Amino acid sequence: MLRRLYDWTMSFAGHRHAKAALGVISFSESSFFPIPPDVLLIPMVLADRARAWALAAWCTITSVLGGMLGYLIGYLLYDSVGTWLIELYGYGGEVEAFRHAYAEWGAWIILIKGLTPIPYKVVTITSGFAGYDFLAFVALSIITRGARFFLEAALLRRYGEPIRAFIERRLKLVTTIVALVLIGGLVAARYLF
């Protein structure tokens, strides 16, 4: 089953609608969706390494736009939609402490958490809730999300074939590691907030 899912993802990476799907996932992940865009970005770059920079740029743009939506949810709708989303991901009790940390550490919080597997939507919604400067938030989002996606693209462009061969030989191991990283990010967000 895992092999079929991997093969489907790799074949979909070359599909004419793959770029649109990457944009939708990247946008959604920054504001409400739980699955990171890396699950599609990685196979798409592996499928066509010549498009690595364009795909990283697209992923960055759509992620930042989704982050703006997340910011607006926190800023305008925190009492209804924002609270529901934060509670859904289990971070409701820590939001006030996080909000106060923005006064001193806002830029660092956005930069660091934007690079990690910690769900970025939590940062975007809370940035709006905390009233963090919107233009600074957008600039920091471009830096942190761009750094993440362009670093992935650079590594995959440079070492794509060995990485792909490694993934295909050790698919269960790679899947387990990815799952542990995602779960670790969720747990870390829970206890680091």
PDB file of C-alpha atoms in Angstrom:
ATOM      1  CA  MET A   1       0.000   0.000   0.000  1.00  0.00           C
ATOM      2  CA  LEU A   2       2.814   2.408   0.902  1.00  0.00           C
ATOM      3  CA  ARG A   3       4.573   1.651  -2.384  1.00  0.00           C
ATOM      4  CA  ARG A   4       1.368   2.323  -4.350  1.00  0.00           C
ATOM      5  CA  LEU A   5       0.885   5.644  -2.550  1.00  0.00           C
ATOM      6  CA  TYR A   6       4.501   6.602  -3.267  1.00  0.00           C
ATOM      7  CA  ASP A   7       4.181   5.615  -6.931  1.00  0.00           C
ATOM      8  CA  TRP A   8       0.918   7.546  -7.252  1.00  0.00           C
ATOM      9  CA  THR A   9       2.501  10.640  -5.651  1.00  0.00           C
ATOM     10  CA  MET A  10       5.501  10.438  -7.984  1.00  0.00           C
ATOM     11  CA  SER A  11       3.274  10.029 -11.035  1.00  0.00           C
ATOM     12  CA  PHE A  12       1.006  12.859  -9.878  1.00  0.00           C
ATOM     13  CA  ALA A  13       4.067  15.104  -9.461  1.00  0.00           C
ATOM     14  CA  GLY A  14       4.314  15.276 -13.246  1.00  0.00           C
ATOM     15  CA  HIS A  15       0.576  15.793 -13.788  1.00  0.00           C
ATOM     16  CA  ARG A  16      -0.600  19.039 -15.374  1.00  0.00           C
ATOM     17  CA  HIS A  17      -2.582  19.924 -12.213  1.00  0.00           C
ATOM     18  CA  ALA A  18       0.267  19.200  -9.795  1.00  0.00           C
ATOM     19  CA  LYS A  19       1.381  22.830  -9.587  1.00  0.00           C
ATOM     20  CA  ALA A  20      -2.150  23.950  -8.754  1.00  0.00           C
ATOM     21  CA  ALA A  21      -2.429  21.219  -6.110  1.00  0.00           C
ATOM     22  CA  LEU A  22       0.909  22.310  -4.627  1.00  0.00           C
ATOM     23  CA  GLY A  23      -0.360  25.887  -4.455  1.00  0.00           C
ATOM     24  CA  VAL A  24      -3.629  24.866  -2.788  1.00  0.00           C
ATOM     25  CA  ILE A  25      -1.866  22.677  -0.213  1.00  0.00           C
ATOM     26  CA  SER A  26       0.782  25.315   0.490  1.00  0.00           C
ATOM     27  CA  PHE A  27      -1.835  28.062   0.879  1.00  0.00           C
ATOM     28  CA  SER A  28      -4.102  25.916   3.044  1.00  0.00           C
ATOM     29  CA  GLU A  29      -1.326  24.612   5.300  1.00  0.00           C
ATOM     30  CA  SER A  30      -0.419  28.141   6.351  1.00  0.00           C
ATOM     31  CA  SER A  31      -3.922  28.909   7.531  1.00  0.00           C
ATOM     32  CA  PHE A  32      -5.945  25.771   8.345  1.00  0.00           C
ATOM     33  CA  PHE A  33      -4.867  22.505   6.644  1.00  0.00           C
ATOM     34  CA  PRO A  34      -2.759  19.979   8.632  1.00  0.00           C
ATOM     35  CA  ILE A  35      -0.623  18.502   5.810  1.00  0.00           C
ATOM     36  CA  PRO A  36       2.577  20.392   4.900  1.00  0.00           C
ATOM     37  CA  PRO A  37       3.287  21.208   1.232  1.00  0.00           C
ATOM     38  CA  ASP A  38       6.576  19.305   1.424  1.00  0.00           C
ATOM     39  CA  VAL A  39       4.680  16.063   0.767  1.00  0.00           C
ATOM     40  CA  LEU A  40       4.049  17.305  -2.771  1.00  0.00           C
ATOM     41  CA  LEU A  41       6.991  19.675  -3.245  1.00  0.00           C
ATOM     42  CA  ILE A  42       9.570  16.929  -2.679  1.00  0.00           C
ATOM     43  CA  PRO A  43       8.201  14.484  -5.273  1.00  0.00           C
ATOM     44  CA  MET A  44       7.596  17.307  -7.745  1.00  0.00           C
ATOM     45  CA  VAL A  45      11.218  18.446  -7.528  1.00  0.00           C
ATOM     46  CA  LEU A  46      12.426  14.845  -7.699  1.00  0.00           C
ATOM     47  CA  ALA A  47      10.276  14.302 -10.799  1.00  0.00           C
ATOM     48  CA  ASP A  48      11.645  17.415 -12.562  1.00  0.00           C
ATOM     49  CA  ARG A  49      14.730  18.890 -10.905  1.00  0.00           C
ATOM     50  CA  ALA A  50      15.034  21.595 -13.581  1.00  0.00           C
ATOM     51  CA  ARG A  51      11.883  23.183 -12.113  1.00  0.00           C
ATOM     52  CA  ALA A  52      13.193  23.163  -8.523  1.00  0.00           C
ATOM     53  CA  TRP A  53      13.523  26.958  -8.188  1.00  0.00           C
ATOM     54  CA  ALA A  54      10.171  27.690  -9.818  1.00  0.00           C
ATOM     55  CA  LEU A  55       8.422  25.163  -7.582  1.00  0.00           C
ATOM     56  CA  ALA A  56      10.115  26.544  -4.442  1.00  0.00           C
ATOM     57  CA  ALA A  57       9.094  30.078  -5.453  1.00  0.00           C
ATOM     58  CA  TRP A  58       5.497  28.975  -6.101  1.00  0.00           C
ATOM     59  CA  CYS A  59       5.365  27.154  -2.781  1.00  0.00           C
ATOM     60  CA  THR A  60       6.758  30.221  -0.985  1.00  0.00           C
ATOM     61  CA  ILE A  61       4.310  32.638  -2.618  1.00  0.00           C
ATOM     62  CA  THR A  62       1.252  30.507  -1.927  1.00  0.00           C
ATOM     63  CA  SER A  63       2.423  29.740   1.615  1.00  0.00           C
ATOM     64  CA  VAL A  64       2.851  33.450   2.391  1.00  0.00           C
ATOM     65  CA  LEU A  65      -0.575  34.216   0.892  1.00  0.00           C
ATOM     66  CA  GLY A  66      -2.069  31.460   3.057  1.00  0.00           C
ATOM     67  CA  GLY A  67      -0.187  32.911   6.014  1.00  0.00           C
ATOM     68  CA  MET A  68      -1.884  36.252   5.345  1.00  0.00           C
ATOM     69  CA  LEU A  69      -5.247  34.490   5.554  1.00  0.00           C
ATOM     70  CA  GLY A  70      -4.142  32.861   8.814  1.00  0.00           C
ATOM     71  CA  TYR A  71      -3.084  36.274  10.120  1.00  0.00           C
ATOM     72  CA  LEU A  72      -6.490  37.720   9.197  1.00  0.00           C
ATOM     73  CA  ILE A  73      -8.231  34.806  10.919  1.00  0.00           C
ATOM     74  CA  GLY A  74      -6.301  35.627  14.075  1.00  0.00           C
ATOM     75  CA  TYR A  75      -6.772  39.370  13.728  1.00  0.00           C
ATOM     76  CA  LEU A  76     -10.425  39.537  12.684  1.00  0.00           C
ATOM     77  CA  LEU A  77     -11.958  36.200  13.620  1.00  0.00           C
ATOM     78  CA  TYR A  78      -9.963  34.936  16.574  1.00  0.00           C
ATOM     79  CA  ASP A  79     -12.970  34.723  18.887  1.00  0.00           C
ATOM     80  CA  SER A  80     -14.787  32.409  16.478  1.00  0.00           C
ATOM     81  CA  VAL A  81     -12.786  30.715  13.706  1.00  0.00           C
ATOM     82  CA  GLY A  82      -9.316  31.381  15.149  1.00  0.00           C
ATOM     83  CA  THR A  83     -10.159  29.917  18.543  1.00  0.00           C
ATOM     84  CA  TRP A  84     -11.753  26.874  16.933  1.00  0.00           C
ATOM     85  CA  LEU A  85      -8.667  26.201  14.762  1.00  0.00           C
ATOM     86  CA  ILE A  86      -6.233  26.709  17.656  1.00  0.00           C
ATOM     87  CA  GLU A  87      -8.340  24.403  19.874  1.00  0.00           C
ATOM     88  CA  LEU A  88      -8.604  21.857  17.057  1.00  0.00           C
ATOM     89  CA  TYR A  89      -4.820  21.551  17.036  1.00  0.00           C
ATOM     90  CA  GLY A  90      -4.684  21.451  20.850  1.00  0.00           C
ATOM     91  CA  TYR A  91      -2.925  24.763  21.538  1.00  0.00           C
ATOM     92  CA  GLY A  92      -5.720  26.728  23.182  1.00  0.00           C
ATOM     93  CA  GLY A  93      -4.229  26.904  26.657  1.00  0.00           C
ATOM     94  CA  GLU A  94      -0.885  28.251  25.460  1.00  0.00           C
ATOM     95  CA  VAL A  95      -2.052  31.021  23.126  1.00  0.00           C
ATOM     96  CA  GLU A  96      -2.042  33.788  25.766  1.00  0.00           C
ATOM     97  CA  ALA A  97       1.541  33.015  26.793  1.00  0.00           C
ATOM     98  CA  PHE A  98       2.505  32.936  23.134  1.00  0.00           C
ATOM     99  CA  ARG A  99       0.754  36.260  22.536  1.00  0.00           C
ATOM    100  CA  HIS A 100       2.758  37.934  25.307  1.00  0.00           C
ATOM    101  CA  ALA A 101       6.000  36.477  23.945  1.00  0.00           C
ATOM    102  CA  TYR A 102       5.382  38.405  20.721  1.00  0.00           C
ATOM    103  CA  ALA A 103       6.059  41.691  22.474  1.00  0.00           C
ATOM    104  CA  GLU A 104       9.696  40.703  22.890  1.00  0.00           C
ATOM    105  CA  TRP A 105      10.392  37.806  20.532  1.00  0.00           C
ATOM    106  CA  GLY A 106       7.882  38.087  17.659  1.00  0.00           C
ATOM    107  CA  ALA A 107      10.380  38.187  14.786  1.00  0.00           C
ATOM    108  CA  TRP A 108      12.361  35.245  16.128  1.00  0.00           C
ATOM    109  CA  ILE A 109       9.209  33.223  16.767  1.00  0.00           C
ATOM    110  CA  ILE A 110       8.053  33.685  13.168  1.00  0.00           C
ATOM    111  CA  LEU A 111      11.483  32.965  11.695  1.00  0.00           C
ATOM    112  CA  ILE A 112      12.245  29.876  13.763  1.00  0.00           C
ATOM    113  CA  LYS A 113       8.809  28.301  13.703  1.00  0.00           C
ATOM    114  CA  GLY A 114       8.461  28.919   9.959  1.00  0.00           C
ATOM    115  CA  LEU A 115      11.446  26.652   9.317  1.00  0.00           C
ATOM    116  CA  THR A 116      10.413  23.805  11.594  1.00  0.00           C
ATOM    117  CA  PRO A 117       7.777  21.080  11.276  1.00  0.00           C
ATOM    118  CA  ILE A 118       5.712  22.985  13.861  1.00  0.00           C
ATOM    119  CA  PRO A 119       2.396  23.818  12.147  1.00  0.00           C
ATOM    120  CA  TYR A 120       2.837  27.269  10.617  1.00  0.00           C
ATOM    121  CA  LYS A 121      -0.880  28.001  10.831  1.00  0.00           C
ATOM    122  CA  VAL A 122      -0.513  28.319  14.605  1.00  0.00           C
ATOM    123  CA  VAL A 123       2.085  31.057  14.073  1.00  0.00           C
ATOM    124  CA  THR A 124       0.024  32.872  11.440  1.00  0.00           C
ATOM    125  CA  ILE A 125      -3.212  32.874  13.447  1.00  0.00           C
ATOM    126  CA  THR A 126      -1.468  33.863  16.655  1.00  0.00           C
ATOM    127  CA  SER A 127       0.471  36.615  14.862  1.00  0.00           C
ATOM    128  CA  GLY A 128      -2.852  38.171  13.895  1.00  0.00           C
ATOM    129  CA  PHE A 129      -4.306  37.624  17.342  1.00  0.00           C
ATOM    130  CA  ALA A 130      -1.246  39.267  18.945  1.00  0.00           C
ATOM    131  CA  GLY A 131      -1.540  42.217  16.577  1.00  0.00           C
ATOM    132  CA  TYR A 132       1.989  41.737  15.273  1.00  0.00           C
ATOM    133  CA  ASP A 133       2.880  44.290  12.597  1.00  0.00           C
ATOM    134  CA  PHE A 134       1.352  42.937   9.375  1.00  0.00           C
ATOM    135  CA  LEU A 135       4.077  44.120   6.975  1.00  0.00           C
ATOM    136  CA  ALA A 136       6.799  42.757   9.265  1.00  0.00           C
ATOM    137  CA  PHE A 137       4.875  39.482   9.479  1.00  0.00           C
ATOM    138  CA  VAL A 138       4.691  39.241   5.675  1.00  0.00           C
ATOM    139  CA  ALA A 139       8.400  40.047   5.274  1.00  0.00           C
ATOM    140  CA  LEU A 140       9.413  37.499   7.912  1.00  0.00           C
ATOM    141  CA  SER A 141       7.096  34.908   6.348  1.00  0.00           C
ATOM    142  CA  ILE A 142       8.743  35.420   2.961  1.00  0.00           C
ATOM    143  CA  ILE A 143      12.168  34.937   4.551  1.00  0.00           C
ATOM    144  CA  THR A 144      11.340  31.880   6.642  1.00  0.00           C
ATOM    145  CA  ARG A 145       9.091  30.043   4.200  1.00  0.00           C
ATOM    146  CA  GLY A 146      11.377  30.897   1.294  1.00  0.00           C
ATOM    147  CA  ALA A 147      14.392  29.626   3.215  1.00  0.00           C
ATOM    148  CA  ARG A 148      12.631  26.355   3.980  1.00  0.00           C
ATOM    149  CA  PHE A 149      11.350  25.639   0.475  1.00  0.00           C
ATOM    150  CA  PHE A 150      14.424  26.881  -1.387  1.00  0.00           C
ATOM    151  CA  LEU A 151      16.722  24.850   0.882  1.00  0.00           C
ATOM    152  CA  GLU A 152      14.664  21.736   0.159  1.00  0.00           C
ATOM    153  CA  ALA A 153      14.691  22.513  -3.558  1.00  0.00           C
ATOM    154  CA  ALA A 154      18.456  23.140  -3.555  1.00  0.00           C
ATOM    155  CA  LEU A 155      19.197  19.853  -1.802  1.00  0.00           C
ATOM    156  CA  LEU A 156      16.844  17.914  -4.040  1.00  0.00           C
ATOM    157  CA  ARG A 157      18.159  19.600  -7.179  1.00  0.00           C
ATOM    158  CA  ARG A 158      21.753  18.840  -6.247  1.00  0.00           C
ATOM    159  CA  TYR A 159      21.317  15.383  -4.715  1.00  0.00           C
ATOM    160  CA  GLY A 160      17.999  14.355  -6.270  1.00  0.00           C
ATOM    161  CA  GLU A 161      18.924  10.988  -7.740  1.00  0.00           C
ATOM    162  CA  PRO A 162      20.710   9.638  -4.638  1.00  0.00           C
ATOM    163  CA  ILE A 163      17.866  10.944  -2.449  1.00  0.00           C
ATOM    164  CA  ARG A 164      15.236   9.380  -4.703  1.00  0.00           C
ATOM    165  CA  ALA A 165      17.130   6.068  -4.755  1.00  0.00           C
ATOM    166  CA  PHE A 166      17.434   6.151  -0.962  1.00  0.00           C
ATOM    167  CA  ILE A 167      13.718   6.872  -0.554  1.00  0.00           C
ATOM    168  CA  GLU A 168      12.743   4.102  -2.939  1.00  0.00           C
ATOM    169  CA  ARG A 169      15.030   1.543  -1.275  1.00  0.00           C
ATOM    170  CA  ARG A 170      13.984   2.473   2.250  1.00  0.00           C
ATOM    171  CA  LEU A 171      10.432   3.703   1.796  1.00  0.00           C
ATOM    172  CA  LYS A 172       9.147   2.377   5.131  1.00  0.00           C
ATOM    173  CA  LEU A 173      12.050   3.909   7.027  1.00  0.00           C
ATOM    174  CA  VAL A 174      11.656   7.284   5.297  1.00  0.00           C
ATOM    175  CA  THR A 175       7.896   7.265   5.873  1.00  0.00           C
ATOM    176  CA  THR A 176       8.419   6.451   9.545  1.00  0.00           C
ATOM    177  CA  ILE A 177      10.972   9.248   9.926  1.00  0.00           C
ATOM    178  CA  VAL A 178       8.699  11.770   8.185  1.00  0.00           C
ATOM    179  CA  ALA A 179       5.779  10.737  10.411  1.00  0.00           C
ATOM    180  CA  LEU A 180       7.953  11.040  13.524  1.00  0.00           C
ATOM    181  CA  VAL A 181       9.171  14.490  12.451  1.00  0.00           C
ATOM    182  CA  LEU A 182       5.594  15.673  11.874  1.00  0.00           C
ATOM    183  CA  ILE A 183       4.404  14.227  15.177  1.00  0.00           C
ATOM    184  CA  GLY A 184       7.499  15.649  16.873  1.00  0.00           C
ATOM    185  CA  GLY A 185       6.656  19.059  15.426  1.00  0.00           C
ATOM    186  CA  LEU A 186       3.133  18.871  16.802  1.00  0.00           C
ATOM    187  CA  VAL A 187       4.391  17.742  20.216  1.00  0.00           C
ATOM    188  CA  ALA A 188       7.111  20.403  20.224  1.00  0.00           C
ATOM    189  CA  ALA A 189       4.571  23.080  19.364  1.00  0.00           C
ATOM    190  CA  ARG A 190       2.409  21.876  22.207  1.00  0.00           C
ATOM    191  CA  TYR A 191       5.189  22.117  24.791  1.00  0.00           C
ATOM    192  CA  LEU A 192       7.244  24.990  23.393  1.00  0.00           C
ATOM    193  CA  PHE A 193       4.366  27.411  23.151  1.00  0.00           C
TER     194      PHE A 193
END
